[in-house]
Amino acid sequence: MNVQTDAQDFEELDSVCVRFAGDSGDGMQLTGNQFSVVTALEGSDFATFPDFPAEIRAPVGTTFGVSAFQINFGSVEISTAGDEPDVLVAMNPAALKVSLSGLRKGGLIVVDEGSFNERNLHKAGYSENPLENDSLSDFQVQKLDITKMTLEAVKETGLGKKDALRCKNMWTLGLVLWMFGRPRKPITDWLEQKFVKIPDVALANICALNAGHAYGETAEVSSNLHRYIVRKHTEEETGEYSTINGNQALAWGLVAGSELAEIDIMLGTYPITPASALLHTLSGLKEFGVMTFQAEDEIAAVCGAIGASFAGKLGITSSSGPGIALKTEAIGLAISTELPLVIVDVQRAGPSTGLPTKTEQSDLYQAVWGRNGDAPIVVLAASTPQDCFKVGIEAVRLAIKYMTPVMLLSDGYIGNASEPWKIPDINTFEKFPVQYCTDPKGFYPFKRDPKTLARVWAKPGTPELLHRIGGIEKDYDTGHISYDADNHQKMSNVRAAKIAGIANDIAKQTVELGNAGGKIAVVGWGSTRGSIHQAVRRARKEGIDASHVHIGNIWPLPPNLEEILNSFDKVIIAEMNMGQMNVLLRSQYLLDAYSLTKVTGQPFKISEILDCIRQQVGADK
Amino acid sequence: MNVQTDAQDFEELDSVCVRFAGDSGDGMQLTGNQFSVVTALEGSDFATFPDFPAEIRAPVGTTFGVSAFQINFGSVEISTAGDEPDVLVAMNPAALKVSLSGLRKGGLIVVDEGSFNERNLHKAGYSENPLENDSLSDFQVQKLDITKMTLEAVKETGLGKKDALRCKNMWTLGLVLWMFGRPRKPITDWLEQKFVKIPDVALANICALNAGHAYGETAEVSSNLHRYIVRKHTEEETGEYSTINGNQALAWGLVAGSELAEIDIMLGTYPITPASALLHTLSGLKEFGVMTFQAEDEIAAVCGAIGASFAGKLGITSSSGPGIALKTEAIGLAISTELPLVIVDVQRAGPSTGLPTKTEQSDLYQAVWGRNGDAPIVVLAASTPQDCFKVGIEAVRLAIKYMTPVMLLSDGYIGNASEPWKIPDINTFEKFPVQYCTDPKGFYPFKRDPKTLARVWAKPGTPELLHRIGGIEKDYDTGHISYDADNHQKMSNVRAAKIAGIANDIAKQTVELGNAGGKIAVVGWGSTRGSIHQAVRRARKEGIDASHVHIGNIWPLPPNLEEILNSFDKVIIAEMNMGQMNVLLRSQYLLDAYSLTKVTGQPFKISEILDCIRQQVGADK
Amino acid sequence: MNKQPLSFKDFETDQEVRWCPGCGDYAILKAVQMTLANIGSTPENTVFVSGIGCSSRFPYYVETYGFHTIHGRAPAVATGVKLANPKLDVWLVTGDGDGLSIGGNHMLHVLRRNVNMQIMLFNNEIYGLTKGQYSPTSKQGTKSPSTPFGSVDLPLNPCSFAIGAGARFVARGIDTALKALPHTLERARDHIGASFIEIYQNCIVYNDKTFEHFTLKKQAANTQIHVEHGQAMIFGTDKDKGLHFDKENFALEVVIIGENGITEADILIHDETNKLMAQMLVELTAPDFPVVCGVIYCNPTQSYDDAVHEQMNKAKKGKKPDFNALLRQGRTWTVE
Amino acid sequence: MNKQPLSFKDFETDQEVRWCPGCGDYAILKAVQMTLANIGSTPENTVFVSGIGCSSRFPYYVETYGFHTIHGRAPAVATGVKLANPKLDVWLVTGDGDGLSIGGNHMLHVLRRNVNMQIMLFNNEIYGLTKGQYSPTSKQGTKSPSTPFGSVDLPLNPCSFAIGAGARFVARGIDTALKALPHTLERARDHIGASFIEIYQNCIVYNDKTFEHFTLKKQAANTQIHVEHGQAMIFGTDKDKGLHFDKENFALEVVIIGENGITEADILIHDETNKLMAQMLVELTAPDFPVVCGVIYCNPTQSYDDAVHEQMNKAKKGKKPDFNALLRQGRTWTVE
Ligand SMILES: Cc1ncc(C[n+]2csc(CCOP(=O)(O)OP(=O)(O)O)c2C)c(N)n1
Ligand SMILES: Cc1ncc(C[n+]2csc(CCOP(=O)(O)OP(=O)(O)O)c2C)c(N)n1
Ligand code: SF4
Ligand code: SF4
Ligand SMILES: [Mg+2]
Ligand SMILES: [Mg+2]
């Protein structure tokens, strides 16, 4: 297949953001994913974000049934899925309606005119056809009867109308591939493989794809359709790459940790959006010694994991906010018995059931402080899809080395977002093999390593190390139940000291971008990384002495963080909650920062952070 | 009955602290309680603290079976149960062993020599009889064969030996009454009434009581037994008084709140130490419209309460740390649906099961921050047994007025401790009758009072106000489910603003003792009040410009608190945890205070706080 | 006031119904709305309480009071509602995950306590809302996103569980049985105490056709039996099959009337007050046996809410609650 | 290595036992220690898991591995232990509050899943540790600190519940039955899967003598029946009473051999594999019926842990796990 590469036709772009939006049944996720694959294969950098509807299958044509997929790609470094799409592909009125507010003024809208019938307009809540009044005058609109053209394109394959209409997304994809001068072959290969058992479906899809592409080629010059070129991202390191989303990376990171620790993992969990993906991935990895246990509820899930840790495996449990809340009491048991445990919280918008499919970073308080008693644990946060892999390994390392629960915070955004990933080689990672206690000499169950303060791990099945543990306070020296006053103080102190001491065994805080000290720092944690990064980059381009500090070790905090923060005239803390990290840093460092918050279920826009930087720097003058 | 009041015999004391300690079966709680009653009737001020063993009925004679009761009483204001007992009554070797370390040097020990046999010594872990070596040389020891003397005293009543031995505590009480010149009549009256159906038991107890008293009268002059006089506390306001402990006061406070609000309460709860007493008391108050529901677990308990609130009653739920942890998710539902709910946390030592019978203040983080999502609630803390009554009322008032969960923190210490209480007159309290919405005009379920920001309360059964609520985000204007981005921000803001606004509807922060500004303030919250109060009083006597600030409104904090705290050169925050209030105040006011903490399961000693004041003032020079 | 009798349409809300097209929940919604109309419910005295799941969105679609609570906790919330105001007619909607997985304990105790409400468990043998993981009622071997190699758990029989928990009313229905279901629901409403109704509900997206082997209309007569108290348990297109108790094996068997000397007299008569019989009937599975629907067990006793209020009233009787007197009970003294 | 066989004393720990003098827990502890010795347990491969309650202190007193967890969660923790290492012999100790109130859901699911462990539920019909509140098994009318006017709840029958939950082994014992109990416990250990044993345990402090009407030694022959598979269910001091199935009433009745023409042949033979029979037997209460003890139901099937490991092994079989290959699955591209 020959790709038209005559550069003359093409307008060159550094980066562009495209949003595919349609009904849940329109296959927009698939379209977006395939477009990402081609983008990846062509070597551009990119970031994607799927935007699912809350309903499983909302009635066709409704606004709440809209499913969208956004991709931001470029020859430059890309770290967010884009503030405002430049191109919107809208397959029906509802998709148009829902996506319009985010679109860049002057951007291009490609709509399937064929779906703008009265019924669909009504369902979307339009009283007038927006294609026929001037409501879209801020944009370039390209109306196409994709429905009709698709039906024509696949007519020859003899597919029924219902199945034929299913190919609309491929027609659209063909057109978009044409727009960006991307090859069709990876898609046709994939279609042939996917539908190997139903060749007429494969054929129909390919016909539609080709027809969409052909439409671009033959479109009238007067149309709004133009061609763009987005080149390779040349700063990319050499090596083998794939596309990865956060949930996948996290699953693999945990397994990588288990490989490095030479221990099997047992995931005790209960399905919940957006954390279920972890279960789905890990349940398929049995050959790596990964056991998954779908428990009756979150409490049983964490308790099963604790039981597994007691028995000598590494217990892991995962959930989202409401489920983590349920685990609170049991996490206290793991703290008190000092068993290793990894708790993954893929955060979503709260409080309560909140907005299950929307993202938020509002479980920080719960992670750091949300338990009865003085109950410190380790808290880590992943900041990008690929960072999930590394943080997964780190969580396993700390849990085992320090015999402690580790809370790992991800969120709905990075869980589902994807980006190119330079695939690592597991053999280049340092191993940290688990050490069980087997020596009866001087054994008692709460005997501690004087350096790490971690207690020994003696697993059932080991002769002569019989012992009993539980959630009641234990004697510092024997590990037996103890109601002694001073002993409780001693044990409370050692539990706190053990966790505090981990500060010396974690990566030092770095400055992501900009100088280590200066006018202003934007501090973030978790999935805000991309937006902050780009905002700071732009601010620096504008000549503002801004830096980006991104915190991955939430508890304990890196010891050098305080000094770094104090070296800036001003600090903005940007987070997707009502100011939780701000409160944490105030309490630790008496830091008087500006708290930039957002809880709309959607990631920060770069511009929102950039505006804040400008304003704060201005206000400073 | 004539009481010997020849003042010549008596040494006058401002205050004295007596500890009764014995085996669980020795009736020490009863003895202590009866002594308190007499103390109360005689008009001294006092504070008591029962110290129960963790076991239901530990084997007789063991150290972990020791049950003790401490009373501190005086003609001066008393606000703690005493740092170090002046007098220890020890009924067996285990009781002596356990209580010794707390005793004032030079204090008096009265022991039942008759119980110091080999078996009991062994059980208590003594290899030598401490009465026969010099291990008690720091104290005055009065050995008495109480066992034998009791048996003799009740011989005539014909009681069997086992029953006869049960009277030992009355013999002891008789002696102690003699020591402090207290009348026996209230006790004999009470015995006659209690054992009205078994008159020989009543008689035996009275014989024992009289014998103990007579022993004092006739004791040799060479003995260590002296008589003391502790006069009336004359600063006491006039009025009718009773003795009250925190759990009782809290139960009554909640009922008082329900009376003032003209609403029935429904307590959904699950037994747990030390919170069960609330259930026990409220389950007996059905005639006040109080319904109690012992649920299958804490989750059902809080959910039952939420259901009751939805249906128009006031739902209350109570527990201790581990149980509160289980309620976390459901509390989020009450926050999201904006239903009134009172959550009582009678704190105990954690983490996990911890030390169920020991006190701690370590659930502050959990109360303020321990939930998924941005989920603010009101947090109040009671500081003395009688304060529980007032705070109970306030919790009801705020929950209803603001349609919000209110967390009320008490703890094992104030729950069980008792003190004299000037019984209030319910008619002098301002009523705050609940207002249900009944008007269909312009009704929607999340319609808010513009001033309080509370939503309307429309209860099922009301015609034309049919509506549905739930934990998913709701539209600001209609109350229907909403996945809208900006709406979630708006709702998050209004939830936060509603709680923050309560700061203007609560009592202003006062300075308990000392000047509003100056050299040093000791800040406390909850049950540390008594110790801090006394410590500050003593410091002031020593000429230190110290003040006591006690926080009852934990969230939101009183608006004038910041100013008060800033007006001191130095602030000590004293609390029975690892520094949780310190972190809260740092985060809110960037306050750099000294954190004085203690987690031994036992209240602060006055001297510990006083030492800290001295040291901090010294360090300041 | 003389009101028009309400029709099922009066129980529809203005909310857009958000289930997948073809979901069995639609039919159940209709059946419930019809039932409410049939029994003359007053909307303002009716409350629907649910947990979380596709099924648990139900309250939004019924024009009464409603509470969409949190996952698994509906029975506890509903208990609170009923205790607070026993005049309310409380309906509980839950799923196999909501009611039997995370909510199993509350289900157990609401049944044991016998709180007066109707409990509709929509059993689709799958977690719908979270996109198709297997549930505690999924058949062994179910392939799902969380069990890619097939589930290995033994499934729970919801009605067996309910009886074991002490339920006094146990019934079964099928989503599409628009005639039978309202009848069963009416019986449930009439029963004072906790009424447990398992409703087989087809999840067209994640577990389509799991019940087809006995719900298919054309075979229904041979694969289902709708029991009626006092009636012989006869079924089949030709009304020639029946359930017979085989004393030797101490178990039920299907017999054919007219074969091997079997007459109608050999067919077991359904006694809905007999727990043992109910335990036997709920265990029958197709294709060897007909699936038993209708009211399988109904053996009323005082409901919990009744008993609680009776006790409250007894305690109140003849007493004038005097709060000041309460505070002054026990020993007091006066400072002058 | 040739080891001495262990005696029950070898299963005692150095911890002081902290139950009230006279508590039924002591006898059960002894019975368990005897059982462990009898079956030749190796202490290091044995794990006792418990929740919270007086009963749940049990693990501290058995010289094996032990985990005293949190209230109600022991079945979940024990499931994790067993899944992680199926070679361990897992024993679960729980109370009527721990296992049936707060822990009811985990109990339900450990039984449903059939995880291989022995579950001993010490039923004293009260909350011992928290000082005497009524529990879900307390008789109606129980006066307790939380029910000063008497409880109104209907109590749960633990064995009925267990069968309804899908348990494949259900047995009953009595704390003081030092001969019968170890035998029953041995059977439970032999059963592969979840074995549920309800043990009537006297709480001398808060609920003394609740079981006296059928546990008193001198009347035991008439008030208890210890069933054995394949044996006629005959009891009584004179071995003249028996259980007979009354087909008319579809219920059991007590008959006297020799009266009204009843012979031994009329007495029902115990079939421990018959669920229906088990359901019937566990419901019998004194004084009208004997209380049924021993192994009431035993109908094994593959255990959950077995099935999980079988599936794990199958998935592993013939595969050499290559983590680097895993990361490279799907579409990749190379930047040069
Ligand atoms: C505490 C908590 N855990 C998990 C979830 C996620 N969740 C929502 S519904 C559901 C299961 C739904 O299954 P079912 O009850 O059978 O209802 P269905 O959707 O099949 O009708 C789960 C696991 C949640 N919302 N809250
Ligand atoms: C989460 C939690 N809730 C409540 C408690 C208090 N608690 C401890 S044991 C117990 C009940 C004990 O009853 P049971 O299980 O019957 O044991 P028993 O003491 O009778 O042997 C309760 C309510 C707790 N420890 N943790
Ligand atoms: S996922 Fe299944 S149960 Fe849920 S709405 Fe769709 S069809 Fe119905
Ligand atoms: S309270 Fe009851 S169950 Fe608990 S140890 Fe004492 S006698 Fe045994
Ligand atoms: Mg379901
Ligand atoms: Mg019990």
Short mmCIF file of C-alpha atoms and ligand atoms in Angstrom, two decimals, chain A residues 56 270-273 276 298 319-320 322-324 326 348 353 356, chain B residues 329, chain C residues 19 25 52-56 70-73 94-100 102 122-130 133 135 201 203, ligand 1:
data_model
loop_
_atom_site.label_atom_id
_atom_site.label_comp_id
_atom_site.label_asym_id
_atom_site.label_seq_id
_atom_site.Cartn_x
_atom_site.Cartn_y
_atom_site.Cartn_z
CA ILE A 56 -22.57 -0.07 30.60
CA TYR A 270 -12.98 -7.18 44.73
CA PRO A 271 -14.05 -5.55 41.46
CA ILE A 272 -14.51 -1.81 41.42
CA THR A 273 -14.15 0.86 38.79
CA SER A 276 -10.70 -3.85 38.29
CA GLU A 298 -13.03 -5.61 50.09
CA SER A 319 -9.49 -1.09 45.07
CA SER A 320 -10.69 2.45 44.66
CA PRO A 322 -14.86 3.40 48.77
CA GLY A 323 -13.27 -0.03 48.81
CA ILE A 324 -10.09 1.24 50.41
CA LEU A 326 -13.64 -0.62 53.88
CA ARG A 348 -11.80 8.10 41.54
CA THR A 353 -19.84 6.54 45.27
CA PRO A 356 -16.91 6.20 39.51
CA GLU B 329 -17.39 4.16 53.73
CA TRP C 19 -29.91 0.08 31.46
CA ASP C 25 -34.23 -5.14 34.42
CA ILE C 52 -24.95 -0.54 44.00
CA GLY C 53 -25.10 -2.40 40.72
CA CYS C 54 -27.11 -2.15 37.54
CA SER C 55 -30.11 -3.53 39.38
CA SER C 56 -29.63 -1.08 42.20
CA ILE C 70 -23.75 1.89 48.88
CA HIS C 71 -22.63 -1.51 47.74
CA GLY C 72 -24.15 -4.30 49.79
CA ARG C 73 -25.62 -2.20 52.55
CA THR C 94 -30.32 -5.79 45.07
CA GLY C 95 -28.20 -7.94 42.80
CA ASP C 96 -26.40 -11.23 43.23
CA GLY C 97 -23.19 -9.33 43.88
CA ASP C 98 -24.70 -6.59 45.98
CA GLY C 99 -26.94 -8.84 48.02
CA LEU C 100 -24.96 -12.06 48.25
CA ILE C 102 -20.48 -7.91 49.69
CA PHE C 122 -32.03 -9.67 40.71
CA ASN C 123 -29.90 -12.69 40.00
CA ASN C 124 -28.09 -12.40 36.68
CA GLU C 125 -25.20 -14.54 37.91
CA ILE C 126 -22.73 -11.80 37.05
CA TYR C 127 -21.46 -8.39 38.10
CA GLY C 128 -23.09 -6.21 35.50
CA LEU C 129 -22.11 -2.71 36.51
CA THR C 130 -18.40 -3.45 36.86
CA GLN C 133 -16.80 -10.36 36.55
CA SER C 135 -20.37 -13.50 40.99
CA GLN C 201 -32.66 -11.62 35.32
CA CYS C 203 -27.86 -9.65 31.55
C1 LIG E 1 -17.51 -0.78 48.17
C2 LIG E 1 -17.69 -1.03 46.73
N1 LIG E 1 -17.07 -2.07 46.18
C3 LIG E 1 -17.20 -2.33 44.88
C4 LIG E 1 -17.98 -1.54 44.11
C5 LIG E 1 -18.08 -1.83 42.63
N2 LIG E 1 -19.31 -2.50 42.26
C6 LIG E 1 -20.38 -1.79 41.92
S1 LIG E 1 -21.68 -2.76 41.50
C7 LIG E 1 -20.79 -4.16 41.76
C8 LIG E 1 -21.36 -5.52 41.53
C9 LIG E 1 -22.61 -5.51 40.82
O1 LIG E 1 -23.12 -6.78 40.71
P1 LIG E 1 -24.61 -7.11 41.09
O2 LIG E 1 -24.90 -6.73 42.50
O3 LIG E 1 -24.82 -8.53 40.74
O4 LIG E 1 -25.47 -6.12 40.21
P2 LIG E 1 -25.71 -6.11 38.67
O5 LIG E 1 -24.88 -4.99 38.15
O6 LIG E 1 -25.32 -7.44 38.13
O7 LIG E 1 -27.17 -5.82 38.57
C10 LIG E 1 -19.52 -3.85 42.18
C11 LIG E 1 -18.50 -4.86 42.47
C12 LIG E 1 -18.61 -0.45 44.72
N3 LIG E 1 -19.39 0.39 44.06
N4 LIG E 1 -18.45 -0.23 46.02
#
